[in-house]
XYZ file of C-alpha atoms in Angstrom:
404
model
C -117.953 -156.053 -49.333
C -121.489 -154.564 -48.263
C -121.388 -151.300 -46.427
C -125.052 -150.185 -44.760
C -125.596 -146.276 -43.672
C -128.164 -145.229 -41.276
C -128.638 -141.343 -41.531
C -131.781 -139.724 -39.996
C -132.530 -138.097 -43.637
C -131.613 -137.876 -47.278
C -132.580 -134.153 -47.515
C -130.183 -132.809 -49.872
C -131.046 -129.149 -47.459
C -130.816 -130.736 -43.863
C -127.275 -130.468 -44.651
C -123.567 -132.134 -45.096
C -124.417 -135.364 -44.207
C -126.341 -136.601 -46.713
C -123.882 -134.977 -49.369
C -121.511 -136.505 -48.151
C -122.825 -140.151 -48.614
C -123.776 -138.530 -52.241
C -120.320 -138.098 -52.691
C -118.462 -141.268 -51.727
C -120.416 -144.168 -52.474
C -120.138 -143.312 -56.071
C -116.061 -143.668 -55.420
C -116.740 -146.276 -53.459
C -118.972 -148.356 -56.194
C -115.802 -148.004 -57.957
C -113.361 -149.724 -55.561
C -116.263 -152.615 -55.327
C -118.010 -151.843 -52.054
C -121.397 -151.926 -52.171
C -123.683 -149.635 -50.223
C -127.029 -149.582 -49.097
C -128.615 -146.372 -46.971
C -131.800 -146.278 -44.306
C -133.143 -143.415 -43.838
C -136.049 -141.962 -42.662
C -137.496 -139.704 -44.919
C -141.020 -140.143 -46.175
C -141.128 -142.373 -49.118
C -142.893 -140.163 -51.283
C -139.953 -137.425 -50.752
C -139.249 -136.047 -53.978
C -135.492 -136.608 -53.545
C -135.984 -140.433 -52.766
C -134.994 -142.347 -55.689
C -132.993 -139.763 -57.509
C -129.883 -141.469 -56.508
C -127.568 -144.235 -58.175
C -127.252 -145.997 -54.921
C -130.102 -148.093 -52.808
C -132.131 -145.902 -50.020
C -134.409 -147.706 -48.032
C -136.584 -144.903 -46.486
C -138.403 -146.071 -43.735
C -140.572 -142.798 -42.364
C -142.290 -140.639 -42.298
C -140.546 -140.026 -38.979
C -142.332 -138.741 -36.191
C -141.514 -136.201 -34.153
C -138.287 -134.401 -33.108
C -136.503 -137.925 -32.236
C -137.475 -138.919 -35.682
C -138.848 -141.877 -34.669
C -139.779 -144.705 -37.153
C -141.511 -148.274 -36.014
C -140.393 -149.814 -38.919
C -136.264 -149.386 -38.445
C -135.516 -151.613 -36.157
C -137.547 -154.823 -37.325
C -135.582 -153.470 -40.922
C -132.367 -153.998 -39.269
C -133.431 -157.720 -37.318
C -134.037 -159.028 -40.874
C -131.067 -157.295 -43.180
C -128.299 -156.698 -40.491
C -126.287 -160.017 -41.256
C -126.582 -159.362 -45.334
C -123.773 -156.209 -44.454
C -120.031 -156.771 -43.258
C -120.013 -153.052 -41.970
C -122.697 -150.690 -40.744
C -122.332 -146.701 -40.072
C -124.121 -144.932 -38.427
C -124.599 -141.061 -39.742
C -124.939 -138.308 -36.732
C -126.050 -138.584 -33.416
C -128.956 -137.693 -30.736
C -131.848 -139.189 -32.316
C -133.446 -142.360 -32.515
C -131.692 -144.314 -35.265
C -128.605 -144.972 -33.164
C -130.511 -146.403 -30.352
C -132.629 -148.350 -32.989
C -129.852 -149.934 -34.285
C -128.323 -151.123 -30.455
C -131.942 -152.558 -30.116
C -131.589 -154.387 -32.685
C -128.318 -156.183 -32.016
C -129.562 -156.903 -28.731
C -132.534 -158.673 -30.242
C -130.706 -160.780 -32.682
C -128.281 -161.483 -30.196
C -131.337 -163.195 -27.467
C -133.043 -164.487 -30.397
C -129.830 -166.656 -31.424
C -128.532 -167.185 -28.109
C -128.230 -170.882 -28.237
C -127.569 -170.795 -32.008
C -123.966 -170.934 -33.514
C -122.430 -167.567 -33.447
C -123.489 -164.952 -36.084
C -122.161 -163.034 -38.111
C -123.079 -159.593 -37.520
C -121.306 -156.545 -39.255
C -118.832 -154.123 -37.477
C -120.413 -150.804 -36.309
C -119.211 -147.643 -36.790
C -120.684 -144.226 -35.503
C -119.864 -141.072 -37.822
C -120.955 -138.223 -35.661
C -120.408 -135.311 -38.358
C -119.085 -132.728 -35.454
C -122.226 -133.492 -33.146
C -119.756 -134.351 -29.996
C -118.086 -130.467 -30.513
C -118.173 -129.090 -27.608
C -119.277 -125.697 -28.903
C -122.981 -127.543 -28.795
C -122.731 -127.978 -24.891
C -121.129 -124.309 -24.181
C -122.900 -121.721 -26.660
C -125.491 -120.236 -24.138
C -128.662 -120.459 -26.475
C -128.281 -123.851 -25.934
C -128.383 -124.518 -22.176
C -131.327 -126.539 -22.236
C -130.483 -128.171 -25.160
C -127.111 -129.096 -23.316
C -128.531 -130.200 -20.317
C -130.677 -132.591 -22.786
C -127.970 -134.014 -24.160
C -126.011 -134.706 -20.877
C -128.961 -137.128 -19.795
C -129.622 -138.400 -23.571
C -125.653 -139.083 -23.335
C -125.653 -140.954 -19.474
C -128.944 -143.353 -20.658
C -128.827 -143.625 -24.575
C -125.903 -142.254 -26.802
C -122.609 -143.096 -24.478
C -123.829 -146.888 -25.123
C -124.403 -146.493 -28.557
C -120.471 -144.958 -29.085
C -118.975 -146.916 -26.281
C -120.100 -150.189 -27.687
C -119.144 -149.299 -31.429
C -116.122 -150.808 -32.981
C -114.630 -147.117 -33.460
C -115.544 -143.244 -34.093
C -115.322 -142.007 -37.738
C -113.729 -138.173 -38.253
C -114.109 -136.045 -40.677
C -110.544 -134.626 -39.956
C -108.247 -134.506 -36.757
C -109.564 -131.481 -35.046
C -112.971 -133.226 -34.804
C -111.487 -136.350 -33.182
C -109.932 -134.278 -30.754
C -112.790 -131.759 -29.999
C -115.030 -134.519 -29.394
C -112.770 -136.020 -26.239
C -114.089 -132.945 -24.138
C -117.624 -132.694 -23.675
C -119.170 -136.153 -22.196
C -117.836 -138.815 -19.423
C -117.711 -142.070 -19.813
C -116.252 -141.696 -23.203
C -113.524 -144.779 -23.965
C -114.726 -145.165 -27.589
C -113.126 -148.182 -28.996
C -110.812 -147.105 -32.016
C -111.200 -143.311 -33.086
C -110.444 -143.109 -37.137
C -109.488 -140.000 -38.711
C -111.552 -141.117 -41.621
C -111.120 -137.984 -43.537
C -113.693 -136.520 -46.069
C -114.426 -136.436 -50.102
C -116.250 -133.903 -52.313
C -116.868 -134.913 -55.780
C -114.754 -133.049 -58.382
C -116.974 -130.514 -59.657
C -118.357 -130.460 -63.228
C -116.087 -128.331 -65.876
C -117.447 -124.631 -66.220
C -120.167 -123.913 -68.816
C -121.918 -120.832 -70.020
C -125.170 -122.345 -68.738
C -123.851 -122.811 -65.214
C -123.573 -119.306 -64.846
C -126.617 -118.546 -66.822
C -128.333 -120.356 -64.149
C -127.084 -118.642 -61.051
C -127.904 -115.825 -62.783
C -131.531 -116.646 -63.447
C -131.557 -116.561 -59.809
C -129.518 -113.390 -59.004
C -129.672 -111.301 -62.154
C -127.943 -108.364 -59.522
C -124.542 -109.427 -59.941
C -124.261 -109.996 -63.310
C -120.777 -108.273 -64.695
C -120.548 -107.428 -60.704
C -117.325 -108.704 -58.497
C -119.297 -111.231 -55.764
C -118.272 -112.749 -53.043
C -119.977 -115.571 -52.020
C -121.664 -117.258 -48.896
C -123.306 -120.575 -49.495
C -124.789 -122.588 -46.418
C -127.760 -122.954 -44.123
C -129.054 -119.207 -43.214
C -128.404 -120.207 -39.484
C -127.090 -118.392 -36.274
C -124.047 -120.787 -36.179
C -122.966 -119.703 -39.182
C -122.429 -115.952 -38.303
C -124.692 -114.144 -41.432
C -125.283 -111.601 -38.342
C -121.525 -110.924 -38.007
C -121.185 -111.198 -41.842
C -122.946 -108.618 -42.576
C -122.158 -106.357 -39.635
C -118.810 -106.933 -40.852
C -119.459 -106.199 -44.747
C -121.922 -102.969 -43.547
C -118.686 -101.314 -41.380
C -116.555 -101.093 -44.566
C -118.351 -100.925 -47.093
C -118.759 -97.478 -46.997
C -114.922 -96.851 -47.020
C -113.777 -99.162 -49.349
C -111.923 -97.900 -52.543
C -111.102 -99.053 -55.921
C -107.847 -101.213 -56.254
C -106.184 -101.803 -59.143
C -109.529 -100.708 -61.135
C -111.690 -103.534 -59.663
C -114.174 -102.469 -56.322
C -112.265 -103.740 -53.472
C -115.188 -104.764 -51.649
C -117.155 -106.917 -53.924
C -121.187 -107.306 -54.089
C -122.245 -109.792 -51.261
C -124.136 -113.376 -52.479
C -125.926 -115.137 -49.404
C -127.122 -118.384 -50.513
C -129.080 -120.982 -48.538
C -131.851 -122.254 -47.061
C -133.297 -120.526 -44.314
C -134.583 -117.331 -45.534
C -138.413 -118.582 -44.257
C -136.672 -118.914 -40.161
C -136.475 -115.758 -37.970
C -133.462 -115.836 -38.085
C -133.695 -115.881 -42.071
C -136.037 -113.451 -42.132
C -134.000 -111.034 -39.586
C -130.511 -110.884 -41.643
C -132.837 -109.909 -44.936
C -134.515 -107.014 -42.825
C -131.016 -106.192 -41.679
C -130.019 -105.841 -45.291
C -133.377 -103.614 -46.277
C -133.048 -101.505 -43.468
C -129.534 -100.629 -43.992
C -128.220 -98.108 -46.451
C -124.655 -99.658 -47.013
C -126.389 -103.242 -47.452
C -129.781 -102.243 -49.418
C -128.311 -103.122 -52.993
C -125.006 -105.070 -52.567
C -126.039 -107.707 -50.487
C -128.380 -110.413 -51.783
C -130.512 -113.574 -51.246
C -131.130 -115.915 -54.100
C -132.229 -118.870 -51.459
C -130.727 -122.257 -51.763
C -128.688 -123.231 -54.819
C -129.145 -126.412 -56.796
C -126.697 -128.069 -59.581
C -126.180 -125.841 -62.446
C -127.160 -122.898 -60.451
C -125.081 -123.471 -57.600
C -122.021 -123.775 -59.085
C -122.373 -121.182 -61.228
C -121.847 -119.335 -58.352
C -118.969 -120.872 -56.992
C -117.539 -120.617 -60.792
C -118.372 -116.758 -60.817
C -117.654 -115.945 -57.191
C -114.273 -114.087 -56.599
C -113.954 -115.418 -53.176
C -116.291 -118.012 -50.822
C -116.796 -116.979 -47.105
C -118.168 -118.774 -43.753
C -117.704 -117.172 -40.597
C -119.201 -119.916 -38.504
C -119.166 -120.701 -35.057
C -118.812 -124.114 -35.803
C -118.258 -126.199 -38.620
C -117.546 -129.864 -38.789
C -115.834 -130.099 -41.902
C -117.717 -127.432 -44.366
C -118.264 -129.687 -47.866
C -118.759 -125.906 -49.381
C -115.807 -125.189 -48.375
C -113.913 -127.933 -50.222
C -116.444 -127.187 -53.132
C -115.224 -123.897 -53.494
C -111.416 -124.807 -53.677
C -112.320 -126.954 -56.183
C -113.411 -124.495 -58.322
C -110.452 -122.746 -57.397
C -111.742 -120.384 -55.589
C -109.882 -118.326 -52.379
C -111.842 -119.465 -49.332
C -112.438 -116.895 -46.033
C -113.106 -118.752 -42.999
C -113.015 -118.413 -39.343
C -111.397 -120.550 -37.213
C -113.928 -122.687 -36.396
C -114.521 -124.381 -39.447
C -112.153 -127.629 -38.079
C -110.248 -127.925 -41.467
C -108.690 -124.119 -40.999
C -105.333 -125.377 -40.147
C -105.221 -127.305 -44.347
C -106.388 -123.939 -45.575
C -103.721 -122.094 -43.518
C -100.854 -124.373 -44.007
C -101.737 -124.762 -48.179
C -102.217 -120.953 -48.513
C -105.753 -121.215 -50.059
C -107.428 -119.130 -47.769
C -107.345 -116.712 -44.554
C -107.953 -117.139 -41.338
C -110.009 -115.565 -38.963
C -112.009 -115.534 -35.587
C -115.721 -115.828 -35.309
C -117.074 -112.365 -34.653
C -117.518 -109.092 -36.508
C -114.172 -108.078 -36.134
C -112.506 -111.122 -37.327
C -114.951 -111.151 -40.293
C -113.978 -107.509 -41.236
C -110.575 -108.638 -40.779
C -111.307 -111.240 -43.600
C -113.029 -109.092 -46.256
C -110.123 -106.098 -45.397
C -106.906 -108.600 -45.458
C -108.956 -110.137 -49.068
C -109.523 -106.439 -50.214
C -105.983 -105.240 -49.411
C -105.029 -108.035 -51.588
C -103.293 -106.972 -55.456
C -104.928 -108.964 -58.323
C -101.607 -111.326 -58.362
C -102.200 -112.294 -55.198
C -106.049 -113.144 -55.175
C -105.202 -115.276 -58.577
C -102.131 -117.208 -56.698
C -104.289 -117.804 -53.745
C -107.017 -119.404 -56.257
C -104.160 -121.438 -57.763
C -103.264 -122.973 -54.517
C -106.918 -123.027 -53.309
C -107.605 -126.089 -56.408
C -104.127 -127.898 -55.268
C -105.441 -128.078 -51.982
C -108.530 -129.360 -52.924
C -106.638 -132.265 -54.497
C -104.057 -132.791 -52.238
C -106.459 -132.907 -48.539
C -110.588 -133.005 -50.132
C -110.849 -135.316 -53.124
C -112.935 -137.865 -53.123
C -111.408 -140.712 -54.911
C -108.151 -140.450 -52.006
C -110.842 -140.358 -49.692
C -112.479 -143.445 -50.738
C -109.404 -145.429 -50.977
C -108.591 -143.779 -47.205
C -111.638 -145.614 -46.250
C -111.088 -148.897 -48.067
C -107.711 -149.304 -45.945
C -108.516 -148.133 -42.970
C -112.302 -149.459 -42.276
C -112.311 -152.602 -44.738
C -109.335 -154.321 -44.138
């Protein structure tokens, strides 16, 4: 069985995507399926080629739409090799490249026998939440998508074989936001994170080489895109209100030193939560930003973290999230990261909403915490992990339910 994935780009920092795919096909190699990827990254990316699996990167792309001339004459010549195709995320121009390719095939072999061509499936990673048509910073963006939706991307789902989900409240957020939408089959897929690699002194030796600060320091840790939708603002607006008030618990600082880790830091928006942290006395010196973490260094500080935070405004599925209860680590989210209800109903986590207040109400409920308590939570934070987030149930998920 031969498996194809189209994904606009192999970055490992444009996001969960294309960790994802760096996380399953491995499992998937295992089960026998075979998978090739597209994407359209420039070839001489330093990431392309550091991966077990095939990438065909067919860029540079051009331009916001991340256009590539190559793609679809790519898909006229390979499409009938593969018995399934997926296509990664939505909005841009690989989705309608693939559509325009079927069509092709399909007039060139009109009056041939019938081919072969694979199932398609569209994986939109949380890009049909409706949170993208409603926040008002994006009104223009939202009115973009509306028409993109009527002329382009309603085709490209409508005429799939089925929707892929991360989890169930993505395949029910994404009924709300766009008409005509009578996708064919809609597959709680489900999602995998590689088991992370057993703790070692250089692990944390590495974080450390890139935030000396906390060393013997209590940290709790933030590890995503430095982003408005993933409320840093409210984070630290949050951690600035008590930190002034906080007390020792039990001998240990019940408001830990802050880690924000991530790319970003070079946005304005990057560049506005660090001067937020400068110019404030009850941030200048606990809070800190070591940039975006990488292997050893990275999970080093999920390893060394007491707890892992995201307060975002929306969150597909949140791989560091799953990443962090497999290092059994206590996980403080708000409620819009969609898999809060696993976290809630396992007892790995707590709970929030998406503002300041809900945020304080995070660090104070993990604060208020006794030492039993945050250890428990850790303890139930890896058998969640295991139970809803591995990836070798995952991969077998998606043998049964796609393959067969």
């Amino acid at each position: 069985m031969k498996v194809l994935r189209i994904i606009p780009s192999m970055d490992p920092s444009s996001g969960g995507p294309c960790q994802g795919l760096r996380n399953i096909i491995p499992e998937l190699e295992k089960l026998g399926i075979q998978n090739e990827v597209i994407c359209l990254d420039d070839p001489s990316a330093p990431f392309i080629g550091t991966d077990s699996f095939t990438v065909h990167s067919l860029g540079p792309a051009k331009g916001p739409w991340r256009y590539s001339d190559r793609l679809i004459p790519w898909l006229v010549d390979n499409l009938e090799r593969f018995d399934v195709v997926i296509v990664h995320a939505l909005w841009l121009y690989h989705g309608y490249a693939l559509r325009k390719a079927v069509q092709k095939i399909n007039r060139t072999n009109k009056s041939a026998d019938k081919i072969n061509l694979p199932r398609i499936y569209i994986m939109p990673h949380g890009m049909l939440d409706p949170y993208f048509q409603k926040t008002e910073e994006r009104k223009l963006k939202a009115l973009r998508n509306w028409v993109y939706w009527k002329f382009i991307e309603s085709k490209v789902v409508n005429n799939s074989d089925g929707l892929l989900f991360t989890c169930q409240a993505e395949l029910m957020l994404a009924r709300e936001p766009f008409r005509p939408y009578h996708p064919q089959k809609e597959i709680n897929i489900g999602y995998g994170v590689e088991a992370p690699p057993p703790f070692s002194e250089t692990m944390r030796a590495a974080f450390l080489e890139k935030c000396d600060e906390v060393k013997d320091q209590p940290f709790i840790l933030f590890l995503s895109r430095i982003h408005e939708k993933k409320g840093v603002d409210h984070l630290l607006e949050a951690y600035a209100k008590i930190k002034h008030r906080t007390k020792a618990t039990n001998g240990v600082n019940a408001l830990p030193k802050l880690v924000i880790a991530g790319p970003g830091m070079d946005t304005p928006y990057g560049e506005k939560m660090q001067a937020m942290v400068q110019e404030t006395a009850s941030l200048n010196g606990s809070v800190f930003f070591p940039g975006m973490l990488t292997s050893e260094a990275k999970w080093g500080a999920f390893y060394g973290c007491d707890a892992f935070v995201l307060p975002s405004h929306q969150e597909n599925f949140g791989i560091a999230v799953a990443e962090a209860l497999a290092c059994s680590k206590p996980v403080l989210i708000s409620d819009q990261v969609n898999i809060w209800n696993e976290i809630i109903k396992s007892g790995a986590g707590i709970v929030s909403k998406d503002n300041t207040e809900g945020v304080e109400l995070l660090l104070n409920s993990w604060c208020s915490l006794p030492i039993s308590a945050r250890e428990e939570m850790g303890e139930l934070a890896l058998a969640c992990y295991q139970k809803d987030f591995a990836v070798k149930p995952a991969a077998e998920r998606f043998c049964e339910m796609i393959l067969t």
